[in-house]
PDB file of C-alpha atoms in Angstrom:
ATOM      1  CA  GLY P   1      38.557-139.608  24.328  1.00  0.00           C
ATOM      2  CA  ALA P   2      41.084-136.794  23.872  1.00  0.00           C
ATOM      3  CA  VAL P   3      42.701-136.999  27.293  1.00  0.00           C
ATOM      4  CA  VAL P   4      45.893-135.125  28.070  1.00  0.00           C
ATOM      5  CA  SER P   5      47.879-135.749  31.232  1.00  0.00           C
ATOM      6  CA  GLN P   6      50.673-133.839  32.916  1.00  0.00           C
ATOM      7  CA  HIS P   7      53.230-134.919  35.447  1.00  0.00           C
ATOM      8  CA  PRO P   8      53.913-133.833  38.089  1.00  0.00           C
ATOM      9  CA  SER P   9      50.778-131.996  39.172  1.00  0.00           C
ATOM     10  CA  ARG P  10      52.775-129.806  41.519  1.00  0.00           C
ATOM     11  CA  VAL P  11      56.452-129.386  42.259  1.00  0.00           C
ATOM     12  CA  ILE P  12      58.489-127.366  44.705  1.00  0.00           C
ATOM     13  CA  CYS P  13      62.159-126.796  43.961  1.00  0.00           C
ATOM     14  CA  LYS P  14      65.075-124.721  45.123  1.00  0.00           C
ATOM     15  CA  SER P  15      66.265-121.711  43.178  1.00  0.00           C
ATOM     16  CA  GLY P  16      68.879-122.654  40.599  1.00  0.00           C
ATOM     17  CA  THR P  17      67.669-126.184  39.983  1.00  0.00           C
ATOM     18  CA  SER P  18      65.969-127.503  36.843  1.00  0.00           C
ATOM     19  CA  VAL P  19      62.495-128.962  36.672  1.00  0.00           C
ATOM     20  CA  LYS P  20      61.026-131.182  33.951  1.00  0.00           C
ATOM     21  CA  ILE P  21      57.306-131.311  33.238  1.00  0.00           C
ATOM     22  CA  GLU P  22      55.808-134.038  31.049  1.00  0.00           C
ATOM     23  CA  CYS P  23      52.749-133.731  28.839  1.00  0.00           C
ATOM     24  CA  ARG P  24      51.156-136.820  27.314  1.00  0.00           C
ATOM     25  CA  SER P  25      48.251-137.355  24.968  1.00  0.00           C
ATOM     26  CA  LEU P  26      46.776-140.612  26.229  1.00  0.00           C
ATOM     27  CA  ASP P  27      44.369-141.720  23.511  1.00  0.00           C
ATOM     28  CA  PHE P  28      45.405-139.875  20.386  1.00  0.00           C
ATOM     29  CA  GLN P  29      48.522-138.884  18.544  1.00  0.00           C
ATOM     30  CA  ALA P  30      49.391-135.220  18.566  1.00  0.00           C
ATOM     31  CA  THR P  31      51.824-133.838  16.032  1.00  0.00           C
ATOM     32  CA  THR P  32      51.565-130.484  17.753  1.00  0.00           C
ATOM     33  CA  MET P  33      51.552-129.667  21.436  1.00  0.00           C
ATOM     34  CA  PHE P  34      51.507-126.290  23.124  1.00  0.00           C
ATOM     35  CA  TRP P  35      52.843-124.932  26.397  1.00  0.00           C
ATOM     36  CA  TYR P  36      51.173-122.157  28.339  1.00  0.00           C
ATOM     37  CA  ARG P  37      51.908-120.306  31.539  1.00  0.00           C
ATOM     38  CA  GLN P  38      49.334-118.767  33.840  1.00  0.00           C
ATOM     39  CA  PHE P  39      50.032-116.389  36.709  1.00  0.00           C
ATOM     40  CA  PRO P  40      47.467-115.868  39.491  1.00  0.00           C
ATOM     41  CA  LYS P  41      44.314-114.063  38.384  1.00  0.00           C
ATOM     42  CA  GLN P  42      45.600-113.823  34.809  1.00  0.00           C
ATOM     43  CA  SER P  43      44.749-115.571  31.578  1.00  0.00           C
ATOM     44  CA  LEU P  44      46.783-118.276  29.887  1.00  0.00           C
ATOM     45  CA  MET P  45      49.813-117.050  27.973  1.00  0.00           C
ATOM     46  CA  LEU P  46      51.139-119.126  25.104  1.00  0.00           C
ATOM     47  CA  MET P  47      54.829-119.862  25.575  1.00  0.00           C
ATOM     48  CA  ALA P  48      55.702-122.155  22.695  1.00  0.00           C
ATOM     49  CA  THR P  49      54.451-124.510  20.023  1.00  0.00           C
ATOM     50  CA  SER P  50      56.015-127.945  20.054  1.00  0.00           C
ATOM     51  CA  ASN P  51      56.113-129.982  16.858  1.00  0.00           C
ATOM     52  CA  GLU P  52      57.028-133.652  16.907  1.00  0.00           C
ATOM     53  CA  GLY P  53      60.486-134.228  15.512  1.00  0.00           C
ATOM     54  CA  SER P  54      61.411-130.579  15.088  1.00  0.00           C
ATOM     55  CA  LYS P  55      62.432-127.581  17.138  1.00  0.00           C
ATOM     56  CA  ALA P  56      59.827-125.747  19.142  1.00  0.00           C
ATOM     57  CA  THR P  57      58.642-122.301  18.132  1.00  0.00           C
ATOM     58  CA  TYR P  58      58.738-119.818  20.989  1.00  0.00           C
ATOM     59  CA  GLU P  59      56.552-116.777  21.462  1.00  0.00           C
ATOM     60  CA  GLN P  60      58.161-113.384  21.641  1.00  0.00           C
ATOM     61  CA  GLY P  61      59.728-112.738  25.019  1.00  0.00           C
ATOM     62  CA  VAL P  62      60.016-116.398  26.017  1.00  0.00           C
ATOM     63  CA  GLU P  63      63.632-117.501  26.494  1.00  0.00           C
ATOM     64  CA  LYS P  64      64.237-120.716  24.589  1.00  0.00           C
ATOM     65  CA  ASP P  65      67.399-121.511  26.559  1.00  0.00           C
ATOM     66  CA  LYS P  66      65.516-121.255  29.815  1.00  0.00           C
ATOM     67  CA  PHE P  67      62.424-123.191  28.780  1.00  0.00           C
ATOM     68  CA  LEU P  68      63.655-126.265  26.925  1.00  0.00           C
ATOM     69  CA  ILE P  69      61.019-128.146  24.991  1.00  0.00           C
ATOM     70  CA  ASN P  70      61.376-131.623  23.586  1.00  0.00           C
ATOM     71  CA  HIS P  71      58.692-133.377  21.543  1.00  0.00           C
ATOM     72  CA  ALA P  72      60.299-136.724  20.804  1.00  0.00           C
ATOM     73  CA  SER P  73      57.163-138.746  20.105  1.00  0.00           C
ATOM     74  CA  LEU P  74      53.579-138.242  18.953  1.00  0.00           C
ATOM     75  CA  THR P  75      52.305-138.622  22.506  1.00  0.00           C
ATOM     76  CA  LEU P  76      54.918-136.898  24.675  1.00  0.00           C
ATOM     77  CA  SER P  77      56.280-133.393  25.016  1.00  0.00           C
ATOM     78  CA  THR P  78      58.446-132.174  27.873  1.00  0.00           C
ATOM     79  CA  LEU P  79      59.135-128.703  29.222  1.00  0.00           C
ATOM     80  CA  THR P  80      62.274-128.190  31.283  1.00  0.00           C
ATOM     81  CA  VAL P  81      62.588-125.018  33.297  1.00  0.00           C
ATOM     82  CA  THR P  82      66.328-124.576  33.654  1.00  0.00           C
ATOM     83  CA  SER P  83      67.960-122.726  36.549  1.00  0.00           C
ATOM     84  CA  ALA P  84      64.563-121.920  37.993  1.00  0.00           C
ATOM     85  CA  HIS P  85      64.077-118.734  39.977  1.00  0.00           C
ATOM     86  CA  PRO P  86      61.164-117.584  42.161  1.00  0.00           C
ATOM     87  CA  GLU P  87      59.755-115.489  39.303  1.00  0.00           C
ATOM     88  CA  ASP P  88      59.296-118.737  37.324  1.00  0.00           C
ATOM     89  CA  SER P  89      56.753-119.888  39.883  1.00  0.00           C
ATOM     90  CA  SER P  90      53.548-120.306  37.930  1.00  0.00           C
ATOM     91  CA  PHE P  91      50.906-122.703  36.650  1.00  0.00           C
ATOM     92  CA  TYR P  92      52.192-124.455  33.527  1.00  0.00           C
ATOM     93  CA  ILE P  93      49.616-126.009  31.227  1.00  0.00           C
ATOM     94  CA  CYS P  94      50.109-128.047  28.091  1.00  0.00           C
ATOM     95  CA  SER P  95      47.678-128.847  25.321  1.00  0.00           C
ATOM     96  CA  ALA P  96      47.653-131.263  22.415  1.00  0.00           C
ATOM     97  CA  SER P  97      46.086-130.603  19.063  1.00  0.00           C
ATOM     98  CA  HIS P  98      43.578-133.256  18.005  1.00  0.00           C
ATOM     99  CA  PRO P  99      43.742-133.515  14.238  1.00  0.00           C
ATOM    100  CA  ARG P 100      40.149-133.975  13.121  1.00  0.00           C
ATOM    101  CA  GLN P 101      40.701-131.940  10.015  1.00  0.00           C
ATOM    102  CA  VAL P 102      43.494-129.523   9.341  1.00  0.00           C
ATOM    103  CA  ARG P 103      41.362-126.430   9.902  1.00  0.00           C
ATOM    104  CA  GLU P 104      39.379-127.813  12.815  1.00  0.00           C
ATOM    105  CA  GLU P 105      42.212-128.797  15.112  1.00  0.00           C
ATOM    106  CA  THR P 106      40.821-128.695  18.603  1.00  0.00           C
ATOM    107  CA  GLN P 107      43.222-128.362  21.488  1.00  0.00           C
ATOM    108  CA  TYR P 108      42.765-130.519  24.575  1.00  0.00           C
ATOM    109  CA  PHE P 109      44.416-129.324  27.737  1.00  0.00           C
ATOM    110  CA  GLY P 110      46.227-131.086  30.516  1.00  0.00           C
ATOM    111  CA  PRO P 111      45.361-130.494  34.175  1.00  0.00           C
ATOM    112  CA  GLY P 112      48.355-128.217  34.698  1.00  0.00           C
ATOM    113  CA  THR P 113      51.494-128.278  36.815  1.00  0.00           C
ATOM    114  CA  ARG P 114      51.940-125.842  39.644  1.00  0.00           C
ATOM    115  CA  LEU P 115      55.590-124.887  40.074  1.00  0.00           C
ATOM    116  CA  LEU P 116      56.856-123.166  43.196  1.00  0.00           C
ATOM    117  CA  VAL P 117      60.487-122.084  43.255  1.00  0.00           C
ATOM    118  CA  LEU P 118      61.852-121.236  46.671  1.00  0.00           C
TER     119      LEU P 118
ATOM    120  CA  ASP Y   1      47.202-111.388  20.578  1.00  0.00           C
ATOM    121  CA  ALA Y   2      43.657-112.469  21.278  1.00  0.00           C
ATOM    122  CA  LYS Y   3      41.148-111.674  18.543  1.00  0.00           C
ATOM    123  CA  THR Y   4      38.157-111.731  20.885  1.00  0.00           C
ATOM    124  CA  THR Y   5      36.576-109.519  23.523  1.00  0.00           C
ATOM    125  CA  GLN Y   6      34.279-110.670  26.289  1.00  0.00           C
ATOM    126  CA  PRO Y   7      32.621-109.046  29.298  1.00  0.00           C
ATOM    127  CA  PRO Y   8      34.788-109.622  32.378  1.00  0.00           C
ATOM    128  CA  SER Y   9      32.070-111.105  34.552  1.00  0.00           C
ATOM    129  CA  MET Y  10      28.465-112.307  34.614  1.00  0.00           C
ATOM    130  CA  ASP Y  11      26.055-113.805  37.111  1.00  0.00           C
ATOM    131  CA  CYS Y  12      23.375-116.351  36.381  1.00  0.00           C
ATOM    132  CA  ALA Y  13      20.708-117.919  38.581  1.00  0.00           C
ATOM    133  CA  GLU Y  14      20.932-121.657  39.023  1.00  0.00           C
ATOM    134  CA  GLY Y  15      18.626-123.481  36.607  1.00  0.00           C
ATOM    135  CA  ARG Y  16      18.395-120.562  34.210  1.00  0.00           C
ATOM    136  CA  ALA Y  17      20.122-120.248  30.865  1.00  0.00           C
ATOM    137  CA  ALA Y  18      23.507-118.556  30.842  1.00  0.00           C
ATOM    138  CA  ASN Y  19      24.219-116.562  27.695  1.00  0.00           C
ATOM    139  CA  LEU Y  20      27.855-115.566  27.284  1.00  0.00           C
ATOM    140  CA  PRO Y  21      28.642-113.122  24.469  1.00  0.00           C
ATOM    141  CA  CYS Y  22      31.857-112.771  22.498  1.00  0.00           C
ATOM    142  CA  ASN Y  23      32.944-110.272  19.874  1.00  0.00           C
ATOM    143  CA  HIS Y  24      35.358-111.293  17.142  1.00  0.00           C
ATOM    144  CA  SER Y  25      34.946-108.584  14.542  1.00  0.00           C
ATOM    145  CA  THR Y  26      38.236-109.320  12.737  1.00  0.00           C
ATOM    146  CA  ILE Y  27      37.570-113.010  12.204  1.00  0.00           C
ATOM    147  CA  SER Y  28      38.436-114.376   8.778  1.00  0.00           C
ATOM    148  CA  GLY Y  29      36.130-116.470   6.672  1.00  0.00           C
ATOM    149  CA  ASN Y  30      37.738-119.816   7.430  1.00  0.00           C
ATOM    150  CA  GLU Y  31      38.546-119.284  11.115  1.00  0.00           C
ATOM    151  CA  TYR Y  32      36.712-121.285  13.736  1.00  0.00           C
ATOM    152  CA  VAL Y  33      35.411-119.975  17.048  1.00  0.00           C
ATOM    153  CA  TYR Y  34      36.255-122.132  20.058  1.00  0.00           C
ATOM    154  CA  TRP Y  35      34.877-122.009  23.595  1.00  0.00           C
ATOM    155  CA  TYR Y  36      36.661-123.348  26.644  1.00  0.00           C
ATOM    156  CA  ARG Y  37      36.129-122.961  30.341  1.00  0.00           C
ATOM    157  CA  GLN Y  38      38.526-123.087  33.253  1.00  0.00           C
ATOM    158  CA  ILE Y  39      37.543-124.018  36.727  1.00  0.00           C
ATOM    159  CA  HIS Y  40      39.912-122.732  39.380  1.00  0.00           C
ATOM    160  CA  SER Y  41      43.353-124.388  39.338  1.00  0.00           C
ATOM    161  CA  GLN Y  42      42.501-126.762  36.512  1.00  0.00           C
ATOM    162  CA  GLY Y  43      43.349-126.906  32.832  1.00  0.00           C
ATOM    163  CA  PRO Y  44      40.842-125.436  30.357  1.00  0.00           C
ATOM    164  CA  GLN Y  45      38.026-127.758  29.314  1.00  0.00           C
ATOM    165  CA  TYR Y  46      36.817-127.844  25.719  1.00  0.00           C
ATOM    166  CA  ILE Y  47      33.153-126.944  25.322  1.00  0.00           C
ATOM    167  CA  ILE Y  48      32.289-126.424  21.675  1.00  0.00           C
ATOM    168  CA  HIS Y  49      33.478-124.885  18.431  1.00  0.00           C
ATOM    169  CA  GLY Y  50      31.920-123.700  15.188  1.00  0.00           C
ATOM    170  CA  LEU Y  51      32.539-121.997  11.870  1.00  0.00           C
ATOM    171  CA  LYS Y  52      29.304-120.414  10.668  1.00  0.00           C
ATOM    172  CA  ASN Y  53      26.421-122.668  11.559  1.00  0.00           C
ATOM    173  CA  ASN Y  54      24.944-122.914  15.035  1.00  0.00           C
ATOM    174  CA  GLU Y  55      26.245-125.878  16.963  1.00  0.00           C
ATOM    175  CA  THR Y  56      24.901-127.879  19.889  1.00  0.00           C
ATOM    176  CA  ASN Y  57      26.372-130.636  21.988  1.00  0.00           C
ATOM    177  CA  GLU Y  58      25.701-132.162  25.380  1.00  0.00           C
ATOM    178  CA  MET Y  59      27.317-129.239  27.166  1.00  0.00           C
ATOM    179  CA  ALA Y  60      26.165-126.132  25.347  1.00  0.00           C
ATOM    180  CA  SER Y  61      24.923-124.395  22.239  1.00  0.00           C
ATOM    181  CA  LEU Y  62      26.904-121.964  20.121  1.00  0.00           C
ATOM    182  CA  ILE Y  63      25.124-119.270  18.171  1.00  0.00           C
ATOM    183  CA  ILE Y  64      27.215-117.453  15.562  1.00  0.00           C
ATOM    184  CA  THR Y  65      25.826-114.323  13.899  1.00  0.00           C
ATOM    185  CA  GLU Y  66      25.423-114.317  10.161  1.00  0.00           C
ATOM    186  CA  ASP Y  67      28.288-111.853   9.677  1.00  0.00           C
ATOM    187  CA  ARG Y  68      30.380-114.025  12.069  1.00  0.00           C
ATOM    188  CA  LYS Y  69      31.536-110.988  14.008  1.00  0.00           C
ATOM    189  CA  SER Y  70      30.094-112.222  17.271  1.00  0.00           C
ATOM    190  CA  SER Y  71      28.865-115.355  18.947  1.00  0.00           C
ATOM    191  CA  THR Y  72      27.022-116.468  22.072  1.00  0.00           C
ATOM    192  CA  LEU Y  73      27.619-119.524  24.170  1.00  0.00           C
ATOM    193  CA  ILE Y  74      24.459-120.810  25.822  1.00  0.00           C
ATOM    194  CA  LEU Y  75      24.425-123.076  28.841  1.00  0.00           C
ATOM    195  CA  PRO Y  76      20.741-124.072  28.849  1.00  0.00           C
ATOM    196  CA  HIS Y  77      20.330-124.901  32.548  1.00  0.00           C
ATOM    197  CA  ALA Y  78      23.208-123.511  34.578  1.00  0.00           C
ATOM    198  CA  THR Y  79      24.320-125.391  37.681  1.00  0.00           C
ATOM    199  CA  LEU Y  80      26.665-124.364  40.457  1.00  0.00           C
ATOM    200  CA  ARG Y  81      29.361-126.501  38.832  1.00  0.00           C
ATOM    201  CA  ASP Y  82      29.250-124.258  35.770  1.00  0.00           C
ATOM    202  CA  THR Y  83      30.891-121.472  37.767  1.00  0.00           C
ATOM    203  CA  ALA Y  84      34.141-120.894  35.872  1.00  0.00           C
ATOM    204  CA  VAL Y  85      36.010-118.548  33.548  1.00  0.00           C
ATOM    205  CA  TYR Y  86      34.778-118.972  29.990  1.00  0.00           C
ATOM    206  CA  TYR Y  87      37.123-118.225  27.113  1.00  0.00           C
ATOM    207  CA  CYS Y  88      36.108-117.496  23.538  1.00  0.00           C
ATOM    208  CA  ILE Y  89      39.020-118.051  21.149  1.00  0.00           C
ATOM    209  CA  VAL Y  90      39.660-117.529  17.475  1.00  0.00           C
ATOM    210  CA  ARG Y  91      42.641-119.528  16.363  1.00  0.00           C
ATOM    211  CA  VAL Y  92      45.566-117.656  14.780  1.00  0.00           C
ATOM    212  CA  GLY Y  93      47.397-120.072  12.525  1.00  0.00           C
ATOM    213  CA  ASN Y  94      47.411-123.168  14.688  1.00  0.00           C
ATOM    214  CA  GLN Y  95      47.773-121.245  17.962  1.00  0.00           C
ATOM    215  CA  PHE Y  96      45.261-120.190  20.576  1.00  0.00           C
ATOM    216  CA  TYR Y  97      45.696-116.772  22.146  1.00  0.00           C
ATOM    217  CA  PHE Y  98      43.569-116.450  25.241  1.00  0.00           C
ATOM    218  CA  GLY Y  99      41.850-113.199  26.120  1.00  0.00           C
ATOM    219  CA  THR Y 100      40.708-112.345  29.605  1.00  0.00           C
ATOM    220  CA  GLY Y 101      37.511-114.404  29.388  1.00  0.00           C
ATOM    221  CA  THR Y 102      34.236-114.045  31.269  1.00  0.00           C
ATOM    222  CA  SER Y 103      34.030-115.109  34.892  1.00  0.00           C
ATOM    223  CA  LEU Y 104      30.601-116.702  35.239  1.00  0.00           C
ATOM    224  CA  THR Y 105      29.157-117.096  38.709  1.00  0.00           C
ATOM    225  CA  VAL Y 106      26.093-119.284  39.069  1.00  0.00           C
ATOM    226  CA  ILE Y 107      24.064-118.169  42.042  1.00  0.00           C
ATOM    227  CA  PRO Y 108      21.918-120.587  44.068  1.00  0.00           C
TER     228      PRO Y 108
END
């Protein structure tokens, strides 16, 4: 149990275009999902917290107009990278919070999406 | 910001126990310690978590000191497939802030 999927697994796009990444919790409902970004040889950096039915909360320094997050259902969150540029090339990873108990929420991670902007 | 510190790298002989330390000296009384690992180009994989008592599951054991300021993840019989970056995380609110982790290399 606790499987999280992402689609696509990798995407190549031209500079200036927008790219949408989907994150799904397959066997549980997640009121909260998270989006991370990871550059080569670096750790994961939290970008935003996505709550079902409400606006996402962005970490300091992350542009909310560039990284649009929608969490329309308890099993799906999407991240849209708008007007992508080469510096947005990265590994994007989502996670979903499994609500065992309020204090024990364990995050389960998707396999990641590798974005390359040419 | 991450509330944990870990050694950047460790080696372990195949078949031996791998003991990965983590310091979390500012942890609060009701904050859990989580361990994940990331194999190259994959999403992090959940290993184990605990509050104050030692925990064991099919993957690993977690030993938390009595003052809760540090913990150790134990992989009892390391295999080559355990080579990965291991992250120790203390949740802040409902968010995880990843530190740099420990790169574990299991040597044949």
